[in-house]
mmCIF file of C-alpha atoms in Angstrom:
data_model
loop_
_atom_site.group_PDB
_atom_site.id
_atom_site.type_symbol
_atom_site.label_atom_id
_atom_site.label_comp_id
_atom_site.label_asym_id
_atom_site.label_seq_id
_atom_site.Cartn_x
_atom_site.Cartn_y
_atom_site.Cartn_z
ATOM 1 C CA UNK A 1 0.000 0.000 0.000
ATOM 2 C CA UNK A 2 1.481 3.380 -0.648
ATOM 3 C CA UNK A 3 0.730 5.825 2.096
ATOM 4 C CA UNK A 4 -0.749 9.309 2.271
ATOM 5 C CA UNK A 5 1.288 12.249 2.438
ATOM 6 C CA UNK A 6 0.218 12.701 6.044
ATOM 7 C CA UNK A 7 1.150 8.635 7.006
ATOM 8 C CA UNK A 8 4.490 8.972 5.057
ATOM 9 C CA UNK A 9 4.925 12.162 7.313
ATOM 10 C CA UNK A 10 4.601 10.335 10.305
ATOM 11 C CA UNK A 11 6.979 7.561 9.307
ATOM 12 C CA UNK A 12 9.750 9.816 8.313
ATOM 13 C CA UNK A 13 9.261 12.111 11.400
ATOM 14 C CA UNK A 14 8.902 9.450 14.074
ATOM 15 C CA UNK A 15 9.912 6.075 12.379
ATOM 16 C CA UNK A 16 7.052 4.358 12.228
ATOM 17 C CA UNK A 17 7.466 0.863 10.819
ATOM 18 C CA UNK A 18 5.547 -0.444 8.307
ATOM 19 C CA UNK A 19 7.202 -2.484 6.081
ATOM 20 C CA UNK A 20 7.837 -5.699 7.952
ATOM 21 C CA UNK A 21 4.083 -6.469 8.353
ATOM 22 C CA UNK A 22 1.716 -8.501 5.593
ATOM 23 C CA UNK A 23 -1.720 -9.144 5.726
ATOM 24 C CA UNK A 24 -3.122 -12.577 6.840
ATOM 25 C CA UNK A 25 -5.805 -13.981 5.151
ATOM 26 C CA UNK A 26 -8.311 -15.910 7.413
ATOM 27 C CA UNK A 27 -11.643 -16.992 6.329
ATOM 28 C CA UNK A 28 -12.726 -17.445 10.215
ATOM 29 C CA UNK A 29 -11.966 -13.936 11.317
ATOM 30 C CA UNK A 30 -15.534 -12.129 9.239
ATOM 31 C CA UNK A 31 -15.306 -9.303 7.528
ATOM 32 C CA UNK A 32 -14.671 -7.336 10.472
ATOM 33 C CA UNK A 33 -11.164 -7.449 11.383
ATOM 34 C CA UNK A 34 -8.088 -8.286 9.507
ATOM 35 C CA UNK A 35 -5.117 -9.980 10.584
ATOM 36 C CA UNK A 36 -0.954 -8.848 10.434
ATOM 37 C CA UNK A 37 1.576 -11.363 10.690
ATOM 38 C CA UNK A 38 5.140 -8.831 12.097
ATOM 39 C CA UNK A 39 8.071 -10.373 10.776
ATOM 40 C CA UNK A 40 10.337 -9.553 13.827
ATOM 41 C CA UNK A 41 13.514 -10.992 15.305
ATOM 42 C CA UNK A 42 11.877 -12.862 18.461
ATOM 43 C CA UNK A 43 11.534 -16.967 18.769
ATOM 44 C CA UNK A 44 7.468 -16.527 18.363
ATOM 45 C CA UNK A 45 5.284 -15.606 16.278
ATOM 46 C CA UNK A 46 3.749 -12.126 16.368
ATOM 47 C CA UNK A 47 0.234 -10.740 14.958
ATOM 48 C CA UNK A 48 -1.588 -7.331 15.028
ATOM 49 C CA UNK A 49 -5.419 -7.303 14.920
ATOM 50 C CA UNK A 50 -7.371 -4.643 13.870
ATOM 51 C CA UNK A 51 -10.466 -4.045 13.949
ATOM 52 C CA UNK A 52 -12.580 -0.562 14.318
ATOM 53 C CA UNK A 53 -12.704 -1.464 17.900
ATOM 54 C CA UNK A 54 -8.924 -1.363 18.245
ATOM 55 C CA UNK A 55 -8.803 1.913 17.049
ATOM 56 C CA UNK A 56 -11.285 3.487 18.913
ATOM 57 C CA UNK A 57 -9.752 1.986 22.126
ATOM 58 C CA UNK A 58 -6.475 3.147 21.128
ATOM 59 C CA UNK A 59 -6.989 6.370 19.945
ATOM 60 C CA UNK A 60 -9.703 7.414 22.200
ATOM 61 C CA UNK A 61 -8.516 7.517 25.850
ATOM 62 C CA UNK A 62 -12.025 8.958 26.904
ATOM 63 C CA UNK A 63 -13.690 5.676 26.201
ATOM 64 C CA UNK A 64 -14.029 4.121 29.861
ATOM 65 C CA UNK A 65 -16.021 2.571 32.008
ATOM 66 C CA UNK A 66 -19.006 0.770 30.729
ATOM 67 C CA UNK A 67 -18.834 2.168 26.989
ATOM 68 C CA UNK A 68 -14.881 0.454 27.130
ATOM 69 C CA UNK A 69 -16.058 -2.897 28.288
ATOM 70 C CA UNK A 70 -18.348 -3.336 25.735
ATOM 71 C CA UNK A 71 -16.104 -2.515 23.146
ATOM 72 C CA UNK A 72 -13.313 -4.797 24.402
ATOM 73 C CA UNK A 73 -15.193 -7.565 24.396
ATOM 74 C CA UNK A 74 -16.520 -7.134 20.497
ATOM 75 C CA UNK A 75 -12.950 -6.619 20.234
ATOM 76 C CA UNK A 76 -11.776 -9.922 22.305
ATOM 77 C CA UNK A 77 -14.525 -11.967 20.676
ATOM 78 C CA UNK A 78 -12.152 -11.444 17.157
ATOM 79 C CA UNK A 79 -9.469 -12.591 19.181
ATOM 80 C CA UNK A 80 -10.489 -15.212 20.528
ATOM 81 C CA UNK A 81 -11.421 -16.705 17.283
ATOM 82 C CA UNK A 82 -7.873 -16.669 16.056
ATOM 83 C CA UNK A 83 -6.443 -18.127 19.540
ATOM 84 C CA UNK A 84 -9.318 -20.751 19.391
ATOM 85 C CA UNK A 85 -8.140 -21.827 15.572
ATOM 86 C CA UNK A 86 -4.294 -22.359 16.647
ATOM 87 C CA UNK A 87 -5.344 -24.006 19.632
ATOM 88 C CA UNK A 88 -5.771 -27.936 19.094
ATOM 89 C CA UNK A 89 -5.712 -29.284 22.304
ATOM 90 C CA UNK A 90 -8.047 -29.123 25.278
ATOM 91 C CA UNK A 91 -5.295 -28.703 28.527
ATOM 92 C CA UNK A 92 -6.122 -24.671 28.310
ATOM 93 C CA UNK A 93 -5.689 -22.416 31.365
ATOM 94 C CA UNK A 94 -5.951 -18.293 31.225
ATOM 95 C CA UNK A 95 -3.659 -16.620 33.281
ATOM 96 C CA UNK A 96 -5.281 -13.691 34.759
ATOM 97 C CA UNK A 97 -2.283 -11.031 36.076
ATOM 98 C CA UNK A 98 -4.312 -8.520 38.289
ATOM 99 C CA UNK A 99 -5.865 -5.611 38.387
ATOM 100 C CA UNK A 100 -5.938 -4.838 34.668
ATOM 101 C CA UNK A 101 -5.780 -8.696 32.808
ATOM 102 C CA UNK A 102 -9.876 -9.480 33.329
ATOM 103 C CA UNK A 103 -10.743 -5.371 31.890
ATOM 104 C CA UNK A 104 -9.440 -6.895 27.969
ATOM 105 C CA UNK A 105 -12.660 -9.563 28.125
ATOM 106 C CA UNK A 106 -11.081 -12.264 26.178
ATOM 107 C CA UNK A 107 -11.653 -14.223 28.966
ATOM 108 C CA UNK A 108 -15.643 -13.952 29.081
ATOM 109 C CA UNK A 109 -15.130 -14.027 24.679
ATOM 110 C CA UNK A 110 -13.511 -17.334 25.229
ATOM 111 C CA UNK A 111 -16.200 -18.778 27.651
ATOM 112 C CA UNK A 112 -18.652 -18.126 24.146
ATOM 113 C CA UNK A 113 -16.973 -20.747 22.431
ATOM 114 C CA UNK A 114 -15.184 -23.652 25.090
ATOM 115 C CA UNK A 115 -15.868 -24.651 28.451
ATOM 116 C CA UNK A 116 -11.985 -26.470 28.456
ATOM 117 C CA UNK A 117 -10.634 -23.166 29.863
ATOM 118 C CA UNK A 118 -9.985 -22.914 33.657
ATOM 119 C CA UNK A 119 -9.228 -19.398 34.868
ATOM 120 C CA UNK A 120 -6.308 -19.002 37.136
ATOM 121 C CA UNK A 121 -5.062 -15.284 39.147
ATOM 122 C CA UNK A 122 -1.382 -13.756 39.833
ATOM 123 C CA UNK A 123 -0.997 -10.502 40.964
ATOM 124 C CA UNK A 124 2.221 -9.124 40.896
ATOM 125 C CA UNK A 125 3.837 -6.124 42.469
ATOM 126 C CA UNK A 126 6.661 -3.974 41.550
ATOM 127 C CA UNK A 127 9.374 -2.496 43.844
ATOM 128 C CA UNK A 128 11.318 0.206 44.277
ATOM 129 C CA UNK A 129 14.285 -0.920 42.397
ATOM 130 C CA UNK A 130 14.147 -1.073 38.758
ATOM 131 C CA UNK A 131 13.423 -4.685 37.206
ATOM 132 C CA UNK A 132 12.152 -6.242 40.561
ATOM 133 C CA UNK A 133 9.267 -7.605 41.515
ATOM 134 C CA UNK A 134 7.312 -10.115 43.037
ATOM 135 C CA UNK A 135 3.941 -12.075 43.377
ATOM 136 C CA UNK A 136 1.612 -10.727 46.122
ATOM 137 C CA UNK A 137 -1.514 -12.958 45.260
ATOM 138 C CA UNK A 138 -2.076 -16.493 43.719
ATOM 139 C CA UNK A 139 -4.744 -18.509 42.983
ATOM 140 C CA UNK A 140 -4.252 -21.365 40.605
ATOM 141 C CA UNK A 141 -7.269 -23.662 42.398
ATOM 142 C CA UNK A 142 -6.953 -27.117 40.715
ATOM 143 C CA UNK A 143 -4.502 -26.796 37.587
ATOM 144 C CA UNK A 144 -4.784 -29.469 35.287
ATOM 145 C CA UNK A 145 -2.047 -31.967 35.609
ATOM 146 C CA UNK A 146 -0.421 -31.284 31.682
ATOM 147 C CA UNK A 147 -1.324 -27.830 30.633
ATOM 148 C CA UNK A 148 -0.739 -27.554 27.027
ATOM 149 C CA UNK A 149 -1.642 -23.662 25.982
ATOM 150 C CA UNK A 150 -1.881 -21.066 28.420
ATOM 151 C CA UNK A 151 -3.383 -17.679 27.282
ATOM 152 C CA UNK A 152 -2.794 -14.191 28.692
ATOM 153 C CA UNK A 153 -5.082 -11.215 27.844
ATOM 154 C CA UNK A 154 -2.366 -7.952 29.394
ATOM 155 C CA UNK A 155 -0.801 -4.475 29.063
ATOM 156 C CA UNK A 156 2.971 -5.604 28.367
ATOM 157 C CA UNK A 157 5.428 -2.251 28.486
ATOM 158 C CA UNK A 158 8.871 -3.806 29.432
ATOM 159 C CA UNK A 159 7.877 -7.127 29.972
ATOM 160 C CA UNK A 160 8.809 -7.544 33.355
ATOM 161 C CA UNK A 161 5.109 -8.587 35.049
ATOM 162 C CA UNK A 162 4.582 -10.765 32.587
ATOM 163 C CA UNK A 163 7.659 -12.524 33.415
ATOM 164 C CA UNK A 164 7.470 -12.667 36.961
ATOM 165 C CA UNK A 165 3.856 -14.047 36.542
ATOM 166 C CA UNK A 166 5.241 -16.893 34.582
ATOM 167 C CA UNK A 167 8.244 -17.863 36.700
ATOM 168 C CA UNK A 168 5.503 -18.105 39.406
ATOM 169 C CA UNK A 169 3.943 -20.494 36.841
ATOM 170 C CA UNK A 170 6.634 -22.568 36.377
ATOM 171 C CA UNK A 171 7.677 -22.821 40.288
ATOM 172 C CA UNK A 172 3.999 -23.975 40.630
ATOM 173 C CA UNK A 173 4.352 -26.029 37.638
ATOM 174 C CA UNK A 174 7.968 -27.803 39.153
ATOM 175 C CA UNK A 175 6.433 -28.733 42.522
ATOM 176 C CA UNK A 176 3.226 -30.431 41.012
ATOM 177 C CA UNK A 177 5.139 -31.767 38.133
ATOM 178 C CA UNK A 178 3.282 -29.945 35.405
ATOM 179 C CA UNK A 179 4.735 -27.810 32.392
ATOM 180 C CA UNK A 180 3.036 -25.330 29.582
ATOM 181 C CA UNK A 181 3.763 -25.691 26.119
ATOM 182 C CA UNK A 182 2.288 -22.563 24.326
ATOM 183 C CA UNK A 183 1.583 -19.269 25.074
ATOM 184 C CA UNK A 184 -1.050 -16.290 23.923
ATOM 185 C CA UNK A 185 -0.606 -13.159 24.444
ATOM 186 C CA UNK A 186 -3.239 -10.571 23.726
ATOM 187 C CA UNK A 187 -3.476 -7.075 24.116
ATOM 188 C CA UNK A 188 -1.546 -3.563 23.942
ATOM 189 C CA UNK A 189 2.081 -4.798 23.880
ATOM 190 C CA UNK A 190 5.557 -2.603 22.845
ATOM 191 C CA UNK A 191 8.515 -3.693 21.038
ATOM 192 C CA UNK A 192 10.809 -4.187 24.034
ATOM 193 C CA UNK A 193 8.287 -6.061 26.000
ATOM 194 C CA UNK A 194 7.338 -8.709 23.137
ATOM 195 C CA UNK A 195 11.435 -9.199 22.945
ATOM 196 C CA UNK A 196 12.052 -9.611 26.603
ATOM 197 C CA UNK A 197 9.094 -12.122 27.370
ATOM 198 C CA UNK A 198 9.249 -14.423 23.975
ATOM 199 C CA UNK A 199 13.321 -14.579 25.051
ATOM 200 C CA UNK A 200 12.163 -15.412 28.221
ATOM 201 C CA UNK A 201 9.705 -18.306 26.954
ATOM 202 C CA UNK A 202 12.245 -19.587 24.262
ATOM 203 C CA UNK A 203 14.758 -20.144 27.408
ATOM 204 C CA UNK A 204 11.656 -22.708 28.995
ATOM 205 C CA UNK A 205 11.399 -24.164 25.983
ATOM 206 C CA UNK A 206 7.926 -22.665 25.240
ATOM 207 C CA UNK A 207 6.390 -21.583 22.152
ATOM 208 C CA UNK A 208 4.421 -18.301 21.999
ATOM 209 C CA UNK A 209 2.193 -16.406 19.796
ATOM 210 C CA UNK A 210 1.037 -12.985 20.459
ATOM 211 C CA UNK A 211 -1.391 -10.488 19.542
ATOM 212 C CA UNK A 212 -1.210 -6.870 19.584
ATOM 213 C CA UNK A 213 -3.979 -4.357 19.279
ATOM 214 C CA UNK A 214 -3.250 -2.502 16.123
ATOM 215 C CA UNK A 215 0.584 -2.279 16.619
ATOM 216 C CA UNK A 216 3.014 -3.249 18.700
ATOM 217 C CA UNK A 217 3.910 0.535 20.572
ATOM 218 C CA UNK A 218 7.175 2.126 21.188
ATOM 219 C CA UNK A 219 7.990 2.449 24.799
ATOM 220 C CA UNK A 220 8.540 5.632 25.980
ATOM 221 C CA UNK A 221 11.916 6.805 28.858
ATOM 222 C CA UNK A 222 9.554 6.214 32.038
ATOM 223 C CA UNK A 223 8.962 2.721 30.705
ATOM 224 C CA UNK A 224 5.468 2.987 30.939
ATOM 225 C CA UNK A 225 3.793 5.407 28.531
ATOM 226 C CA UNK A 226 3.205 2.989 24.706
ATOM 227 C CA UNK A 227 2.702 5.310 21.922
ATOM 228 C CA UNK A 228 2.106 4.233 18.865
ATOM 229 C CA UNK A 229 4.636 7.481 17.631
ATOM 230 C CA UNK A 230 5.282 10.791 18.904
ATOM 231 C CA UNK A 231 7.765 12.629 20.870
ATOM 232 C CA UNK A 232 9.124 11.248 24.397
ATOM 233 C CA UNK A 233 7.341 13.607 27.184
ATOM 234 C CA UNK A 234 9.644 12.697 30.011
ATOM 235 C CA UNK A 235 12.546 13.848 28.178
ATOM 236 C CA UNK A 236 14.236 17.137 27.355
ATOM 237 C CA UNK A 237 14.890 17.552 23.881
ATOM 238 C CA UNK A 238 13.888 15.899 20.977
ATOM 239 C CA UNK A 239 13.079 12.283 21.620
ATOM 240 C CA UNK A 240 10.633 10.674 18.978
ATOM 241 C CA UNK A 241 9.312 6.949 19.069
ATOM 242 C CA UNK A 242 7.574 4.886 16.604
ATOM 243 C CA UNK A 243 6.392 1.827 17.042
ATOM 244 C CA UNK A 244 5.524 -0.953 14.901
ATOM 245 C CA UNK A 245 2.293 -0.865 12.496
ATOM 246 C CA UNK A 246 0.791 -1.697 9.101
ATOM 247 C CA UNK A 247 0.044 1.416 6.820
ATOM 248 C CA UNK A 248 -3.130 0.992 6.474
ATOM 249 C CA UNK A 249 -3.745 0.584 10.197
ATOM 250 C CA UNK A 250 -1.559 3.904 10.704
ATOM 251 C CA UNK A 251 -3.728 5.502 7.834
ATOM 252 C CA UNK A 252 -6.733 4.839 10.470
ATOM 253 C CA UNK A 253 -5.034 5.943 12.876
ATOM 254 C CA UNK A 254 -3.700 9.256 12.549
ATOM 255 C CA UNK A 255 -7.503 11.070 12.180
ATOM 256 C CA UNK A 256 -8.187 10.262 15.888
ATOM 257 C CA UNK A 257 -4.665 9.519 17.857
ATOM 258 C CA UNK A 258 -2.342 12.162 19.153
ATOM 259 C CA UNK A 259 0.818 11.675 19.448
ATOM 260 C CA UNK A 260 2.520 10.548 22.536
ATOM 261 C CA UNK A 261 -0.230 9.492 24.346
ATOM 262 C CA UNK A 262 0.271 5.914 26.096
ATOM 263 C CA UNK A 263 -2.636 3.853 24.304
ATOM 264 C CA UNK A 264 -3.891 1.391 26.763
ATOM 265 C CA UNK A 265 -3.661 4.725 29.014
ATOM 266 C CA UNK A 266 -4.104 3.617 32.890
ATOM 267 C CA UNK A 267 -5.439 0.593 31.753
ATOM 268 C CA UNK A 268 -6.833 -0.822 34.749
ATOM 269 C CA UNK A 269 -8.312 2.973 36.083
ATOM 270 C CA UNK A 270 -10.429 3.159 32.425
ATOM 271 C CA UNK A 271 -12.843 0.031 34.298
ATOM 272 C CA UNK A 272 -15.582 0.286 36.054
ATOM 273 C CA UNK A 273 -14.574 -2.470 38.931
ATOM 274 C CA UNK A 274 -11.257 -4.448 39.088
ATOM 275 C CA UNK A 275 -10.637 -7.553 40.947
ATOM 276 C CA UNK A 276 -7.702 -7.187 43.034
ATOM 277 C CA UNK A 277 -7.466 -10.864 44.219
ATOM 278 C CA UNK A 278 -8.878 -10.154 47.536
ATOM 279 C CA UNK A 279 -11.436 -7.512 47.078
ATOM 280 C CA UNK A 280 -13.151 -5.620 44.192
ATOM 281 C CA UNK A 281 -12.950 -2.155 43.782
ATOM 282 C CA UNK A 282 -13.348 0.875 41.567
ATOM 283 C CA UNK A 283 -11.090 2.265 39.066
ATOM 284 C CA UNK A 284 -10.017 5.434 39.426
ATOM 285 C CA UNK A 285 -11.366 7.010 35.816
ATOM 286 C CA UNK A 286 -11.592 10.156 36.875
ATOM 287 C CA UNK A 287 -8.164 10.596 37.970
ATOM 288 C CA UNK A 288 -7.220 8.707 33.956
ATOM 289 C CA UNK A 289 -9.076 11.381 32.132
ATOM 290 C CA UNK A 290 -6.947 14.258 34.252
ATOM 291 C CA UNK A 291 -3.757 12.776 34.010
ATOM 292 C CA UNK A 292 -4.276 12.208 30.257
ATOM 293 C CA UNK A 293 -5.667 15.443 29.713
ATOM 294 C CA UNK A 294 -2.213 16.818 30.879
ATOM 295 C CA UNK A 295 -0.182 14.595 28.945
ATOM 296 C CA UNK A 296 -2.374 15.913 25.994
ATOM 297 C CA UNK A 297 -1.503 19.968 26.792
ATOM 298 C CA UNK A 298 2.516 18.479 26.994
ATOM 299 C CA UNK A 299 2.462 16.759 23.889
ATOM 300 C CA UNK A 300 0.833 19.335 22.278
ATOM 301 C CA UNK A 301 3.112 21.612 23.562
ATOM 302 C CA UNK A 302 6.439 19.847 22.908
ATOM 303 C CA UNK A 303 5.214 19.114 19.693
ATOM 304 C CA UNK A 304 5.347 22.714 18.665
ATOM 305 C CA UNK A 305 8.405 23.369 20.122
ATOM 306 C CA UNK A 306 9.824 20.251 18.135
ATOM 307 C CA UNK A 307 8.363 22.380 15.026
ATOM 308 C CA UNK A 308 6.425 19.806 13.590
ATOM 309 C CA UNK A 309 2.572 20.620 14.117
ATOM 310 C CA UNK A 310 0.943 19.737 10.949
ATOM 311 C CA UNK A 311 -3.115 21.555 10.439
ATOM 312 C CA UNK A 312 -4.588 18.372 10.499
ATOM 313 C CA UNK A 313 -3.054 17.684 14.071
ATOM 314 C CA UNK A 314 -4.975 20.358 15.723
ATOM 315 C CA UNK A 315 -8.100 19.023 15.010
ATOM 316 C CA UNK A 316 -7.194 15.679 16.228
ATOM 317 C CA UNK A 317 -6.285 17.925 19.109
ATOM 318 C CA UNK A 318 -9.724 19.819 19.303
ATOM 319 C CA UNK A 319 -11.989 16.991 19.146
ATOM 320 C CA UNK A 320 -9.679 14.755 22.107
ATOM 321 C CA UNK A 321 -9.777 17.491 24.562
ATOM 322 C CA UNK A 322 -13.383 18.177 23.957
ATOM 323 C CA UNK A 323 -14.117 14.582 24.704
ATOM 324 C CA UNK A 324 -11.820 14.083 27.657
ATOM 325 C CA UNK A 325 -13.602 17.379 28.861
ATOM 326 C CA UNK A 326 -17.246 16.187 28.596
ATOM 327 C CA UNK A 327 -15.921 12.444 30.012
ATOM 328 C CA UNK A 328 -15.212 14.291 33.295
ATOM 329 C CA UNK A 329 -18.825 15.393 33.303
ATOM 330 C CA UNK A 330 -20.558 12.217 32.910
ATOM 331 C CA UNK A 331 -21.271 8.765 34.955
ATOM 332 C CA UNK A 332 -19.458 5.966 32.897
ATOM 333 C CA UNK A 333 -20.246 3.144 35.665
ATOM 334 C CA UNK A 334 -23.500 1.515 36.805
ATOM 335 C CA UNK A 335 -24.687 3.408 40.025
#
């Protein structure tokens, strides 16, 4: 596909890549959403799906509470039917990693389909020193003895939850003599974090497939933020990131996301109630639609001073802060 001026301008500005992804044709996936198999150096194989969904849950960090689970799950329902045709055997178990893993619904999409899934919980928590952390909460109830595909739905940034939630997995797995064989991961996931936990896999001996919404995101300095490209807000100077996209999917897009903004956002504040392994409790949307109305006013602003503010961009601009603005007025949860 050859791009638009504006998409080329976006790849040459921030480095968007495009050219190592090609279009998967599947019958089973409707008319609805389209496949992307990324040919990138990591033992596993690595998809984007997108769907109109996608984008809107990307691009629009105003879309919470009620309004965002519905359109996860018609989002997770596409995804499931992909995992669901790899998957050949029966030994399944989803790995829930709390608070956020349950808020992408490809759980309850899965439980449309199979009843050989048994849902498992981990929640891990992060310490003070960088690249540490530890599980807080587990409850694997009775794991199958041979567990042949385990699936994650989960916001991967640097990869280091993830990995902590699966040496847990296998520590279980060595004192009840059990071992996985495959792995799905679905969800908003960056280049660095897709490296480090497919590395991590490969050294177990386990295969793994995953499944990015849309792209696979840069990762920004505080190793947190996952925009798809802009300019580095916690940096001085002139940082830009680009992730990992098809054109077409960039075409889409650029009309509704602004640059720099993380895309899952606080994943796990944009819900209405989040299991915390002991407790349920609200998330804190209000406090997501301030902070990211913030990071919107800095990356517009260090935008301009990077001197590369196209028209178009302000009206991307306009019509995010207006939404974010009328979000703070307006129940998104069941009373």
């Amino acid at each position: 596909m050859v791009e638009s001026k504006r998409a080329k301008e976006v790849i040459d500005t921030f480095g968007v890549k495009t050219d190592v992804c090609r279009r998967v044709e599947e019958e089973f996936l409707g008319k609805d959403a389209r496949l992307f198999k990324v040919n990138m150096d990591v033992p596993g194989q690595v998809y984007l799906l997108d769907s109109q969904e996608g984008v809107e849950i990307a691009s629009q960090p105003e879309l919470v509470g009620s309004d965002l689970s519905a359109k996860a799950l018609a989002l997770a329902e596409k995804a499931s039917r992909i995992i669901l045709h790899m998957i050949k055997d029966d030994q399944t178990v989803f790995l829930h990693v709390l608070r956020g893993s349950p808020g992408y619904m490809l759980h309850e999409a899965l439980r449309r389909h199979t009843a050989n899934i048994r849902e498992i919980y981990i929640r891990i928590s992060s310490h003070a020193v960088p690249g540490e952390s530890s599980v807080t909460y587990g409850s694997l109830g009775e794991i199958p003895s041979k567990i042949e595909n385990v699936i994650v739905a989960d916001t991967v940034a640097t990869g280091q939850t993830l990995e902590s939630a699966f040496k847990y997995l296998v520590k279980i797995g060595e004192l009840k003599g059990l071992r996985f064989k495959r792995v799905f991961i679905y969800g908003f996931l960056s280049e660095p974090g897709v490296k480090k936990v497919a590395t991590f896999l490969d050294s177990l001996d386990v295969e793994s497939v995953f499944i990015g919404i849309e792209d696979l995101s840069a990762l920004a300095s505080n190793n947190f933020d996952m925009p798809l490209y802009g300019l580095d807000l916690d940096l001085p100077g002139k940082n830009p990131l680009g992730g990992t996209t098809d054109t077409s999917i960039l075409e889409k897009m650029i009309y509704s996301y602004f640059p720099g903004l993380d895309q899952p956002g606080d994943w796990s504040e944009r819900q209405c109630i989040l299991f915390t392994g002991e407790s349920m409790e609200h998330g804190r949307i209000r406090e997501h639609l301030e902070k990211t109305l913030a990071r919107l006013e800095a990356s517009k602003s260090k935008l301009s001073d990077y001197g590369w503010y196209p028209e178009w961009l302000e009206r991307v601009y306009e019509t995010r802060k207006r939404r974010l603005e009328e979000a703070l007025t307006l129940q998104h949860c069941p009373m």
